[in-house]
PDB file of C-alpha atoms in Angstrom:
ATOM      1  CA  UNK A  30     -41.164 -24.421  19.665  1.00  0.00           C
ATOM      2  CA  UNK A  31     -38.015 -23.890  17.611  1.00  0.00           C
ATOM      3  CA  UNK A  32     -35.443 -21.841  19.533  1.00  0.00           C
ATOM      4  CA  UNK A  33     -32.287 -20.053  18.423  1.00  0.00           C
ATOM      5  CA  UNK A  34     -29.496 -18.869  20.764  1.00  0.00           C
ATOM      6  CA  UNK A  35     -29.256 -15.132  21.423  1.00  0.00           C
ATOM      7  CA  UNK A  36     -25.560 -14.291  21.152  1.00  0.00           C
ATOM      8  CA  UNK A  37     -23.741 -11.326  22.672  1.00  0.00           C
ATOM      9  CA  UNK A  38     -20.289  -9.786  22.484  1.00  0.00           C
ATOM     10  CA  UNK A  39     -18.267  -6.955  23.987  1.00  0.00           C
ATOM     11  CA  UNK A  40     -15.329  -4.656  23.348  1.00  0.00           C
ATOM     12  CA  UNK A  41     -13.383  -2.538  25.837  1.00  0.00           C
ATOM     13  CA  UNK A  42     -10.190  -0.509  26.111  1.00  0.00           C
ATOM     14  CA  UNK A  43      -8.254   0.202  29.281  1.00  0.00           C
ATOM     15  CA  UNK A  44      -5.331  -0.838  31.452  1.00  0.00           C
ATOM     16  CA  UNK A  45      -4.711  -4.241  33.037  1.00  0.00           C
ATOM     17  CA  UNK A  46      -5.050  -4.379  36.850  1.00  0.00           C
ATOM     18  CA  UNK A  47      -5.066  -7.002  39.588  1.00  0.00           C
ATOM     19  CA  UNK A  48      -2.595  -9.551  38.239  1.00  0.00           C
ATOM     20  CA  UNK A  49      -1.034 -10.002  41.688  1.00  0.00           C
ATOM     21  CA  UNK A  50      -4.247 -11.554  43.019  1.00  0.00           C
ATOM     22  CA  UNK A  51      -3.778 -15.276  43.674  1.00  0.00           C
ATOM     23  CA  UNK A  52      -7.081 -15.953  41.900  1.00  0.00           C
ATOM     24  CA  UNK A  53      -5.915 -14.405  38.621  1.00  0.00           C
ATOM     25  CA  UNK A  54      -4.456 -17.635  37.240  1.00  0.00           C
ATOM     26  CA  UNK A  55      -5.864 -20.901  38.565  1.00  0.00           C
ATOM     27  CA  UNK A  56      -5.854 -24.507  37.419  1.00  0.00           C
ATOM     28  CA  UNK A  57      -7.293 -27.858  38.347  1.00  0.00           C
ATOM     29  CA  UNK A  58      -8.359 -31.310  37.246  1.00  0.00           C
ATOM     30  CA  UNK A  59     -11.773 -32.751  36.353  1.00  0.00           C
ATOM     31  CA  UNK A  60     -12.969 -35.972  34.762  1.00  0.00           C
ATOM     32  CA  UNK A  61     -12.791 -34.154  31.417  1.00  0.00           C
ATOM     33  CA  UNK A  62      -9.114 -33.293  31.887  1.00  0.00           C
ATOM     34  CA  UNK A  63      -6.879 -30.506  33.151  1.00  0.00           C
ATOM     35  CA  UNK A  64      -8.194 -26.945  33.120  1.00  0.00           C
ATOM     36  CA  UNK A  65      -6.789 -23.420  33.465  1.00  0.00           C
ATOM     37  CA  UNK A  66      -8.550 -20.112  34.055  1.00  0.00           C
ATOM     38  CA  UNK A  67      -7.422 -16.490  33.790  1.00  0.00           C
ATOM     39  CA  UNK A  68      -9.451 -13.728  35.477  1.00  0.00           C
ATOM     40  CA  UNK A  69      -8.278 -10.120  35.730  1.00  0.00           C
ATOM     41  CA  UNK A  70      -9.519  -6.541  35.620  1.00  0.00           C
ATOM     42  CA  UNK A  71      -9.349  -3.913  32.897  1.00  0.00           C
ATOM     43  CA  UNK A  72      -9.683  -0.340  34.161  1.00  0.00           C
ATOM     44  CA  UNK A  73     -11.879   1.424  31.595  1.00  0.00           C
ATOM     45  CA  UNK A  74     -12.570   4.709  33.404  1.00  0.00           C
ATOM     46  CA  UNK A  75     -11.486   6.511  36.524  1.00  0.00           C
ATOM     47  CA  UNK A  76     -13.938   4.580  38.698  1.00  0.00           C
ATOM     48  CA  UNK A  77     -14.779   1.523  36.596  1.00  0.00           C
ATOM     49  CA  UNK A  78     -13.074  -1.860  36.281  1.00  0.00           C
ATOM     50  CA  UNK A  79     -14.458  -4.649  34.084  1.00  0.00           C
ATOM     51  CA  UNK A  80     -13.364  -8.210  34.881  1.00  0.00           C
ATOM     52  CA  UNK A  81     -12.627 -10.460  31.910  1.00  0.00           C
ATOM     53  CA  UNK A  82     -11.805 -14.144  31.874  1.00  0.00           C
ATOM     54  CA  UNK A  83     -10.708 -17.105  29.802  1.00  0.00           C
ATOM     55  CA  UNK A  84     -11.179 -20.817  30.470  1.00  0.00           C
ATOM     56  CA  UNK A  85      -9.124 -23.533  28.793  1.00  0.00           C
ATOM     57  CA  UNK A  86      -9.392 -27.320  28.910  1.00  0.00           C
ATOM     58  CA  UNK A  87      -6.613 -29.697  27.864  1.00  0.00           C
ATOM     59  CA  UNK A  88      -7.564 -32.945  26.148  1.00  0.00           C
ATOM     60  CA  UNK A  89      -5.803 -35.626  24.126  1.00  0.00           C
ATOM     61  CA  UNK A  90      -7.569 -34.649  20.897  1.00  0.00           C
ATOM     62  CA  UNK A  91      -8.902 -31.340  19.551  1.00  0.00           C
ATOM     63  CA  UNK A  92     -11.589 -30.633  16.973  1.00  0.00           C
ATOM     64  CA  UNK A  93     -10.647 -28.161  14.241  1.00  0.00           C
ATOM     65  CA  UNK A  94     -13.054 -26.338  11.908  1.00  0.00           C
ATOM     66  CA  UNK A  95     -12.484 -25.263   8.312  1.00  0.00           C
ATOM     67  CA  UNK A  96     -11.872 -21.515   8.072  1.00  0.00           C
ATOM     68  CA  UNK A  97     -14.058 -19.323   5.890  1.00  0.00           C
ATOM     69  CA  UNK A  98     -16.958 -21.772   5.572  1.00  0.00           C
ATOM     70  CA  UNK A  99     -20.307 -22.278   7.271  1.00  0.00           C
ATOM     71  CA  UNK A 100     -20.542 -25.946   6.387  1.00  0.00           C
ATOM     72  CA  UNK A 101     -19.296 -27.207   9.748  1.00  0.00           C
ATOM     73  CA  UNK A 102     -16.476 -29.077   7.999  1.00  0.00           C
ATOM     74  CA  UNK A 103     -14.113 -30.317  10.703  1.00  0.00           C
ATOM     75  CA  UNK A 104     -11.462 -32.827  11.679  1.00  0.00           C
ATOM     76  CA  UNK A 105      -9.983 -34.130  14.937  1.00  0.00           C
ATOM     77  CA  UNK A 106      -6.225 -33.967  15.587  1.00  0.00           C
ATOM     78  CA  UNK A 107      -3.811 -34.893  18.356  1.00  0.00           C
ATOM     79  CA  UNK A 108      -3.134 -32.171  20.953  1.00  0.00           C
ATOM     80  CA  UNK A 109       0.595 -32.076  20.184  1.00  0.00           C
ATOM     81  CA  UNK A 110      -0.143 -31.618  16.469  1.00  0.00           C
ATOM     82  CA  UNK A 111      -2.364 -28.554  16.900  1.00  0.00           C
ATOM     83  CA  UNK A 112      -0.059 -25.952  15.409  1.00  0.00           C
ATOM     84  CA  UNK A 113       1.173 -27.982  12.447  1.00  0.00           C
ATOM     85  CA  UNK A 114       1.304 -25.926   9.233  1.00  0.00           C
ATOM     86  CA  UNK A 115      -0.813 -28.545   7.477  1.00  0.00           C
ATOM     87  CA  UNK A 116      -3.788 -27.296   9.514  1.00  0.00           C
ATOM     88  CA  UNK A 117      -3.372 -23.606   8.618  1.00  0.00           C
ATOM     89  CA  UNK A 118      -6.757 -23.632   6.897  1.00  0.00           C
ATOM     90  CA  UNK A 119      -8.455 -24.710  10.123  1.00  0.00           C
ATOM     91  CA  UNK A 120      -9.328 -22.936  13.378  1.00  0.00           C
ATOM     92  CA  UNK A 121      -9.794 -24.234  16.912  1.00  0.00           C
ATOM     93  CA  UNK A 122     -12.920 -23.922  19.010  1.00  0.00           C
ATOM     94  CA  UNK A 123     -12.410 -21.065  21.514  1.00  0.00           C
ATOM     95  CA  UNK A 124      -9.582 -19.660  19.408  1.00  0.00           C
ATOM     96  CA  UNK A 125      -7.936 -16.600  20.980  1.00  0.00           C
ATOM     97  CA  UNK A 126      -6.101 -13.897  19.043  1.00  0.00           C
ATOM     98  CA  UNK A 127      -3.398 -11.821  20.717  1.00  0.00           C
ATOM     99  CA  UNK A 128      -0.369  -9.702  19.885  1.00  0.00           C
ATOM    100  CA  UNK A 129       1.381  -9.676  23.280  1.00  0.00           C
ATOM    101  CA  UNK A 130       5.069  -9.086  22.747  1.00  0.00           C
ATOM    102  CA  UNK A 131       4.679  -8.743  18.979  1.00  0.00           C
ATOM    103  CA  UNK A 132       4.195  -4.989  18.879  1.00  0.00           C
ATOM    104  CA  UNK A 133       1.686  -4.754  16.045  1.00  0.00           C
ATOM    105  CA  UNK A 134      -2.079  -5.200  16.306  1.00  0.00           C
ATOM    106  CA  UNK A 135      -2.078  -6.487  12.723  1.00  0.00           C
ATOM    107  CA  UNK A 136       0.528  -9.167  13.544  1.00  0.00           C
ATOM    108  CA  UNK A 137      -1.597 -11.282  15.844  1.00  0.00           C
ATOM    109  CA  UNK A 138      -1.105 -14.812  17.058  1.00  0.00           C
ATOM    110  CA  UNK A 139      -3.928 -17.396  17.176  1.00  0.00           C
ATOM    111  CA  UNK A 140      -3.847 -19.804  20.115  1.00  0.00           C
ATOM    112  CA  UNK A 141      -6.129 -22.378  21.664  1.00  0.00           C
ATOM    113  CA  UNK A 142      -7.548 -21.103  24.989  1.00  0.00           C
ATOM    114  CA  UNK A 143      -5.278 -23.308  27.152  1.00  0.00           C
ATOM    115  CA  UNK A 144      -2.129 -21.958  25.508  1.00  0.00           C
ATOM    116  CA  UNK A 145      -3.451 -18.375  25.496  1.00  0.00           C
ATOM    117  CA  UNK A 146      -3.812 -18.514  29.289  1.00  0.00           C
ATOM    118  CA  UNK A 147      -0.191 -19.650  29.670  1.00  0.00           C
ATOM    119  CA  UNK A 148       0.856 -16.909  27.242  1.00  0.00           C
ATOM    120  CA  UNK A 149      -1.022 -14.257  29.276  1.00  0.00           C
ATOM    121  CA  UNK A 150       0.514 -15.519  32.527  1.00  0.00           C
ATOM    122  CA  UNK A 151       4.002 -15.091  31.074  1.00  0.00           C
ATOM    123  CA  UNK A 152       3.533 -11.739  29.321  1.00  0.00           C
ATOM    124  CA  UNK A 153       0.672  -9.698  30.820  1.00  0.00           C
ATOM    125  CA  UNK A 154       1.657  -6.935  33.244  1.00  0.00           C
ATOM    126  CA  UNK A 155      -0.347  -4.510  35.350  1.00  0.00           C
ATOM    127  CA  UNK A 156      -0.605  -1.136  33.650  1.00  0.00           C
ATOM    128  CA  UNK A 157      -0.498  -2.459  30.077  1.00  0.00           C
ATOM    129  CA  UNK A 158      -2.918  -0.650  27.762  1.00  0.00           C
ATOM    130  CA  UNK A 159      -5.096  -3.233  26.025  1.00  0.00           C
ATOM    131  CA  UNK A 160      -7.997  -3.689  23.646  1.00  0.00           C
ATOM    132  CA  UNK A 161     -10.161  -6.698  24.576  1.00  0.00           C
ATOM    133  CA  UNK A 162     -12.962  -8.259  22.520  1.00  0.00           C
ATOM    134  CA  UNK A 163     -14.980 -11.311  23.332  1.00  0.00           C
ATOM    135  CA  UNK A 164     -18.192 -13.160  24.059  1.00  0.00           C
ATOM    136  CA  UNK A 165     -20.772 -11.755  26.476  1.00  0.00           C
ATOM    137  CA  UNK A 166     -22.298 -14.685  28.341  1.00  0.00           C
ATOM    138  CA  UNK A 167     -25.488 -14.050  30.325  1.00  0.00           C
ATOM    139  CA  UNK A 168     -26.709 -16.856  32.570  1.00  0.00           C
ATOM    140  CA  UNK A 169     -28.420 -17.560  35.874  1.00  0.00           C
ATOM    141  CA  UNK A 170     -26.898 -19.057  39.013  1.00  0.00           C
ATOM    142  CA  UNK A 171     -29.023 -19.796  42.084  1.00  0.00           C
ATOM    143  CA  UNK A 172     -31.663 -17.364  40.887  1.00  0.00           C
ATOM    144  CA  UNK A 173     -29.271 -14.470  40.255  1.00  0.00           C
ATOM    145  CA  UNK A 174     -28.210 -13.156  36.821  1.00  0.00           C
ATOM    146  CA  UNK A 175     -24.553 -13.619  35.922  1.00  0.00           C
ATOM    147  CA  UNK A 176     -22.471 -11.655  33.404  1.00  0.00           C
ATOM    148  CA  UNK A 177     -19.250 -13.149  32.072  1.00  0.00           C
ATOM    149  CA  UNK A 178     -16.881 -11.484  29.629  1.00  0.00           C
ATOM    150  CA  UNK A 179     -14.985 -14.284  27.877  1.00  0.00           C
ATOM    151  CA  UNK A 180     -11.848 -13.186  26.008  1.00  0.00           C
ATOM    152  CA  UNK A 181     -11.640 -13.877  22.271  1.00  0.00           C
ATOM    153  CA  UNK A 182      -9.084 -11.205  21.343  1.00  0.00           C
ATOM    154  CA  UNK A 183      -6.555  -9.286  23.440  1.00  0.00           C
ATOM    155  CA  UNK A 184      -4.143  -6.744  21.961  1.00  0.00           C
ATOM    156  CA  UNK A 185      -1.568  -4.495  23.597  1.00  0.00           C
ATOM    157  CA  UNK A 186      -1.996  -0.878  22.471  1.00  0.00           C
ATOM    158  CA  UNK A 187       1.378   0.743  21.925  1.00  0.00           C
ATOM    159  CA  UNK A 188       1.924   4.384  22.959  1.00  0.00           C
ATOM    160  CA  UNK A 189      -1.579   4.681  24.390  1.00  0.00           C
ATOM    161  CA  UNK A 190      -2.080   6.909  27.433  1.00  0.00           C
ATOM    162  CA  UNK A 191      -5.588   6.653  28.883  1.00  0.00           C
ATOM    163  CA  UNK A 192      -7.101   9.799  30.397  1.00  0.00           C
ATOM    164  CA  UNK A 193     -10.193   7.904  31.655  1.00  0.00           C
ATOM    165  CA  UNK A 194     -12.496  10.767  30.672  1.00  0.00           C
ATOM    166  CA  UNK A 195     -15.004   8.499  28.966  1.00  0.00           C
ATOM    167  CA  UNK A 196     -16.161   4.951  29.618  1.00  0.00           C
ATOM    168  CA  UNK A 197     -14.755   2.599  26.968  1.00  0.00           C
ATOM    169  CA  UNK A 198     -16.660  -0.626  27.602  1.00  0.00           C
ATOM    170  CA  UNK A 199     -19.453  -1.591  25.215  1.00  0.00           C
ATOM    171  CA  UNK A 200     -21.665  -4.586  24.523  1.00  0.00           C
ATOM    172  CA  UNK A 201     -24.007  -5.900  21.847  1.00  0.00           C
ATOM    173  CA  UNK A 202     -26.637  -8.549  22.628  1.00  0.00           C
ATOM    174  CA  UNK A 203     -29.620 -10.157  20.922  1.00  0.00           C
ATOM    175  CA  UNK A 204     -32.634 -10.287  23.248  1.00  0.00           C
ATOM    176  CA  UNK A 205     -36.187 -11.571  23.453  1.00  0.00           C
ATOM    177  CA  UNK A 206     -38.165  -8.483  24.480  1.00  0.00           C
ATOM    178  CA  UNK A 207     -40.699  -8.770  27.313  1.00  0.00           C
ATOM    179  CA  UNK A 208     -41.424  -5.267  28.672  1.00  0.00           C
ATOM    180  CA  UNK A 209     -39.988  -1.987  29.966  1.00  0.00           C
ATOM    181  CA  UNK A 210     -40.667  -0.422  33.374  1.00  0.00           C
ATOM    182  CA  UNK A 211     -40.029   3.003  34.855  1.00  0.00           C
ATOM    183  CA  UNK A 212     -37.868   2.740  37.997  1.00  0.00           C
ATOM    184  CA  UNK A 213     -37.423   6.375  39.040  1.00  0.00           C
ATOM    185  CA  UNK A 214     -38.490   9.828  38.011  1.00  0.00           C
ATOM    186  CA  UNK A 215     -35.014  10.752  36.717  1.00  0.00           C
ATOM    187  CA  UNK A 216     -35.096   8.743  33.481  1.00  0.00           C
ATOM    188  CA  UNK A 217     -34.071   5.350  34.816  1.00  0.00           C
ATOM    189  CA  UNK A 218     -35.834   2.357  33.312  1.00  0.00           C
ATOM    190  CA  UNK A 219     -35.625  -1.433  33.321  1.00  0.00           C
ATOM    191  CA  UNK A 220     -35.697  -3.513  30.137  1.00  0.00           C
ATOM    192  CA  UNK A 221     -37.058  -7.000  30.876  1.00  0.00           C
ATOM    193  CA  UNK A 222     -35.864  -9.701  28.492  1.00  0.00           C
ATOM    194  CA  UNK A 223     -35.202 -13.376  27.985  1.00  0.00           C
ATOM    195  CA  UNK A 224     -31.824 -14.732  26.867  1.00  0.00           C
ATOM    196  CA  UNK A 225     -31.658 -18.095  25.086  1.00  0.00           C
ATOM    197  CA  UNK A 226     -28.461 -20.075  25.714  1.00  0.00           C
ATOM    198  CA  UNK A 227     -27.511 -23.353  24.128  1.00  0.00           C
ATOM    199  CA  UNK A 228     -26.402 -26.094  26.524  1.00  0.00           C
ATOM    200  CA  UNK A 229     -24.962 -29.527  25.762  1.00  0.00           C
ATOM    201  CA  UNK A 230     -28.280 -31.029  24.664  1.00  0.00           C
ATOM    202  CA  UNK A 231     -30.936 -28.311  24.530  1.00  0.00           C
ATOM    203  CA  UNK A 232     -31.531 -24.661  25.491  1.00  0.00           C
ATOM    204  CA  UNK A 233     -31.705 -22.638  28.704  1.00  0.00           C
ATOM    205  CA  UNK A 234     -34.057 -19.638  28.831  1.00  0.00           C
ATOM    206  CA  UNK A 235     -32.735 -17.020  31.261  1.00  0.00           C
ATOM    207  CA  UNK A 236     -34.615 -13.916  32.529  1.00  0.00           C
ATOM    208  CA  UNK A 237     -32.272 -10.927  32.324  1.00  0.00           C
ATOM    209  CA  UNK A 238     -32.831  -7.231  33.019  1.00  0.00           C
ATOM    210  CA  UNK A 239     -30.978  -4.383  31.322  1.00  0.00           C
ATOM    211  CA  UNK A 240     -31.092  -0.676  32.215  1.00  0.00           C
ATOM    212  CA  UNK A 241     -32.079   2.341  30.118  1.00  0.00           C
ATOM    213  CA  UNK A 242     -31.214   5.927  31.073  1.00  0.00           C
ATOM    214  CA  UNK A 243     -32.826   7.757  28.160  1.00  0.00           C
ATOM    215  CA  UNK A 244     -36.582   8.324  27.949  1.00  0.00           C
ATOM    216  CA  UNK A 245     -36.593   8.399  24.144  1.00  0.00           C
ATOM    217  CA  UNK A 246     -35.075   4.910  24.057  1.00  0.00           C
ATOM    218  CA  UNK A 247     -37.618   3.749  26.662  1.00  0.00           C
ATOM    219  CA  UNK A 248     -40.462   5.229  24.592  1.00  0.00           C
ATOM    220  CA  UNK A 249     -39.257   3.456  21.457  1.00  0.00           C
ATOM    221  CA  UNK A 250     -39.419   0.074  23.151  1.00  0.00           C
ATOM    222  CA  UNK A 251     -42.757   0.890  24.770  1.00  0.00           C
ATOM    223  CA  UNK A 252     -44.411   2.030  21.545  1.00  0.00           C
ATOM    224  CA  UNK A 253     -42.774  -0.081  18.839  1.00  0.00           C
ATOM    225  CA  UNK A 254     -41.585  -3.454  20.175  1.00  0.00           C
ATOM    226  CA  UNK A 255     -44.122  -6.134  21.039  1.00  0.00           C
ATOM    227  CA  UNK A 256     -43.708  -8.858  23.666  1.00  0.00           C
ATOM    228  CA  UNK A 257     -41.844 -11.874  22.280  1.00  0.00           C
ATOM    229  CA  UNK A 258     -40.006  -9.915  19.577  1.00  0.00           C
ATOM    230  CA  UNK A 259     -36.261 -10.374  19.123  1.00  0.00           C
ATOM    231  CA  UNK A 260     -33.737  -7.678  18.306  1.00  0.00           C
ATOM    232  CA  UNK A 261     -30.107  -6.760  18.868  1.00  0.00           C
ATOM    233  CA  UNK A 262     -29.390  -3.999  21.385  1.00  0.00           C
ATOM    234  CA  UNK A 263     -26.146  -2.270  22.314  1.00  0.00           C
ATOM    235  CA  UNK A 264     -24.867  -0.064  25.099  1.00  0.00           C
ATOM    236  CA  UNK A 265     -22.440   0.399  27.988  1.00  0.00           C
ATOM    237  CA  UNK A 266     -21.027  -2.140  30.447  1.00  0.00           C
ATOM    238  CA  UNK A 267     -21.575  -0.642  33.907  1.00  0.00           C
ATOM    239  CA  UNK A 268     -19.448  -1.537  36.914  1.00  0.00           C
ATOM    240  CA  UNK A 269     -18.529   1.518  38.946  1.00  0.00           C
ATOM    241  CA  UNK A 270     -18.901   3.402  42.217  1.00  0.00           C
ATOM    242  CA  UNK A 271     -20.323   6.949  41.889  1.00  0.00           C
ATOM    243  CA  UNK A 272     -17.781   9.639  42.801  1.00  0.00           C
ATOM    244  CA  UNK A 273     -18.010  13.291  43.759  1.00  0.00           C
ATOM    245  CA  UNK A 274     -15.416  15.902  44.680  1.00  0.00           C
ATOM    246  CA  UNK A 275     -15.310  17.106  48.294  1.00  0.00           C
ATOM    247  CA  UNK A 276     -12.540  19.546  49.294  1.00  0.00           C
ATOM    248  CA  UNK A 277     -10.670  18.642  46.092  1.00  0.00           C
ATOM    249  CA  UNK A 278     -10.792  14.909  46.925  1.00  0.00           C
ATOM    250  CA  UNK A 279     -12.775  12.339  44.991  1.00  0.00           C
ATOM    251  CA  UNK A 280     -14.934  10.252  47.318  1.00  0.00           C
ATOM    252  CA  UNK A 281     -17.518   7.500  46.789  1.00  0.00           C
ATOM    253  CA  UNK A 282     -20.947   9.108  46.809  1.00  0.00           C
ATOM    254  CA  UNK A 283     -23.391   6.221  46.460  1.00  0.00           C
ATOM    255  CA  UNK A 284     -24.101   2.548  45.939  1.00  0.00           C
ATOM    256  CA  UNK A 285     -22.048   0.723  43.312  1.00  0.00           C
ATOM    257  CA  UNK A 286     -23.717   0.415  39.918  1.00  0.00           C
ATOM    258  CA  UNK A 287     -23.429  -2.894  38.060  1.00  0.00           C
ATOM    259  CA  UNK A 288     -25.267  -4.019  34.945  1.00  0.00           C
ATOM    260  CA  UNK A 289     -25.707  -3.416  31.225  1.00  0.00           C
ATOM    261  CA  UNK A 290     -27.088  -0.072  30.075  1.00  0.00           C
ATOM    262  CA  UNK A 291     -28.891  -0.102  26.707  1.00  0.00           C
ATOM    263  CA  UNK A 292     -28.351   3.014  24.581  1.00  0.00           C
ATOM    264  CA  UNK A 293     -29.898   1.789  21.308  1.00  0.00           C
ATOM    265  CA  UNK A 294     -30.592  -1.066  18.967  1.00  0.00           C
ATOM    266  CA  UNK A 295     -30.461  -2.301  15.399  1.00  0.00           C
ATOM    267  CA  UNK A 296     -33.735  -1.756  13.557  1.00  0.00           C
ATOM    268  CA  UNK A 297     -32.792  -4.300  10.901  1.00  0.00           C
ATOM    269  CA  UNK A 298     -32.551  -7.023  13.531  1.00  0.00           C
ATOM    270  CA  UNK A 299     -36.147  -6.653  14.779  1.00  0.00           C
ATOM    271  CA  UNK A 300     -38.268  -9.785  14.367  1.00  0.00           C
ATOM    272  CA  UNK A 301     -41.700  -8.912  15.762  1.00  0.00           C
ATOM    273  CA  UNK A 302     -43.696 -11.475  17.778  1.00  0.00           C
ATOM    274  CA  UNK A 303     -41.104 -14.195  17.220  1.00  0.00           C
ATOM    275  CA  UNK A 304     -41.778 -16.119  20.446  1.00  0.00           C
ATOM    276  CA  UNK A 305     -44.647 -16.798  22.811  1.00  0.00           C
ATOM    277  CA  UNK A 306     -42.988 -15.674  26.069  1.00  0.00           C
ATOM    278  CA  UNK A 307     -45.329 -17.765  28.258  1.00  0.00           C
ATOM    279  CA  UNK A 308     -44.319 -20.896  26.362  1.00  0.00           C
ATOM    280  CA  UNK A 309     -40.701 -19.745  26.398  1.00  0.00           C
ATOM    281  CA  UNK A 310     -40.788 -19.426  30.189  1.00  0.00           C
ATOM    282  CA  UNK A 311     -42.059 -22.976  30.474  1.00  0.00           C
ATOM    283  CA  UNK A 312     -38.798 -24.183  28.937  1.00  0.00           C
ATOM    284  CA  UNK A 313     -36.678 -25.717  31.682  1.00  0.00           C
ATOM    285  CA  UNK A 314     -33.823 -23.569  33.006  1.00  0.00           C
ATOM    286  CA  UNK A 315     -31.016 -25.959  33.843  1.00  0.00           C
ATOM    287  CA  UNK A 316     -28.753 -23.464  35.599  1.00  0.00           C
ATOM    288  CA  UNK A 317     -26.518 -21.469  34.812  1.00  0.00           C
ATOM    289  CA  UNK A 318     -18.042  -8.783  16.209  1.00  0.00           C
ATOM    290  CA  UNK A 319     -19.238  -5.742  18.058  1.00  0.00           C
ATOM    291  CA  UNK A 320     -21.030  -4.085  15.242  1.00  0.00           C
ATOM    292  CA  UNK A 321     -23.624  -1.397  14.753  1.00  0.00           C
ATOM    293  CA  UNK A 322     -25.448  -0.822  11.488  1.00  0.00           C
ATOM    294  CA  UNK A 323     -26.092   2.660  10.147  1.00  0.00           C
ATOM    295  CA  UNK A 324     -28.156   4.539  12.717  1.00  0.00           C
ATOM    296  CA  UNK A 325     -31.732   5.369  11.840  1.00  0.00           C
ATOM    297  CA  UNK A 326     -31.910   7.944  14.626  1.00  0.00           C
ATOM    298  CA  UNK A 327     -29.739   9.079  17.515  1.00  0.00           C
ATOM    299  CA  UNK A 328     -30.226   5.805  19.422  1.00  0.00           C
ATOM    300  CA  UNK A 329     -29.589   3.350  16.580  1.00  0.00           C
ATOM    301  CA  UNK A 330     -33.217   2.472  15.834  1.00  0.00           C
TER     302      UNK A 330
END
């Protein structure tokens, strides 16, 4: 069976938090070379923080890819020669764009992940208003689903004062549709899917469940999408504790909510009956630009 990866991405706006944590910037050594990791929170609403990250590996040589082409044209250069002007027509794998300290979102700087982490460590501060875009990576670890938000772009937003009235954390993800289930009577549903990830030599097929909080969206899946079809969905990144006001104080009123809530999809992306899910599930699991087309109806279908 021929498989294709199901890619996802995200975009969020908020303020940087948690930089004082000793786990924010870490580093180490493996057989592949030195590595660095940045992990920090972005507060996107009054009671919601999304944690983003970036991993960088240092090696003696780096592969560069020709910009503006889909031919896979590439070359390998020495690490210390990465930023030479003679390679301006090439990009690095895991390239990160940022404007920290430059003051203009249109005047961004492109860095390899390793250098971007050092740049963030020097210039990021708690309370900075930022726009973050990146890759949504859904995997499985010891039987549990994992969500990772890998940074591809990070921009400081000048003169931006967040009121936190509305959640500003969104995702887009291609899925293999399996089924939808009703969880409660108050319009809460589960969207059962498969995610196809590429590994070093083959593919991993990962079961992953999304949430739906709108019956019309649930009905669309139930009545129009067949098992094994692929399509791109979009929605909200959920990571918050419910709050209510008691005696003018905001207090936690329930269990924390964490997951991805689907609010719609792209009708043009639907490929009905693309995979046999039973055969897909037999595939070994080895471990572990946000865009919406013109809406067809209120939910994007």
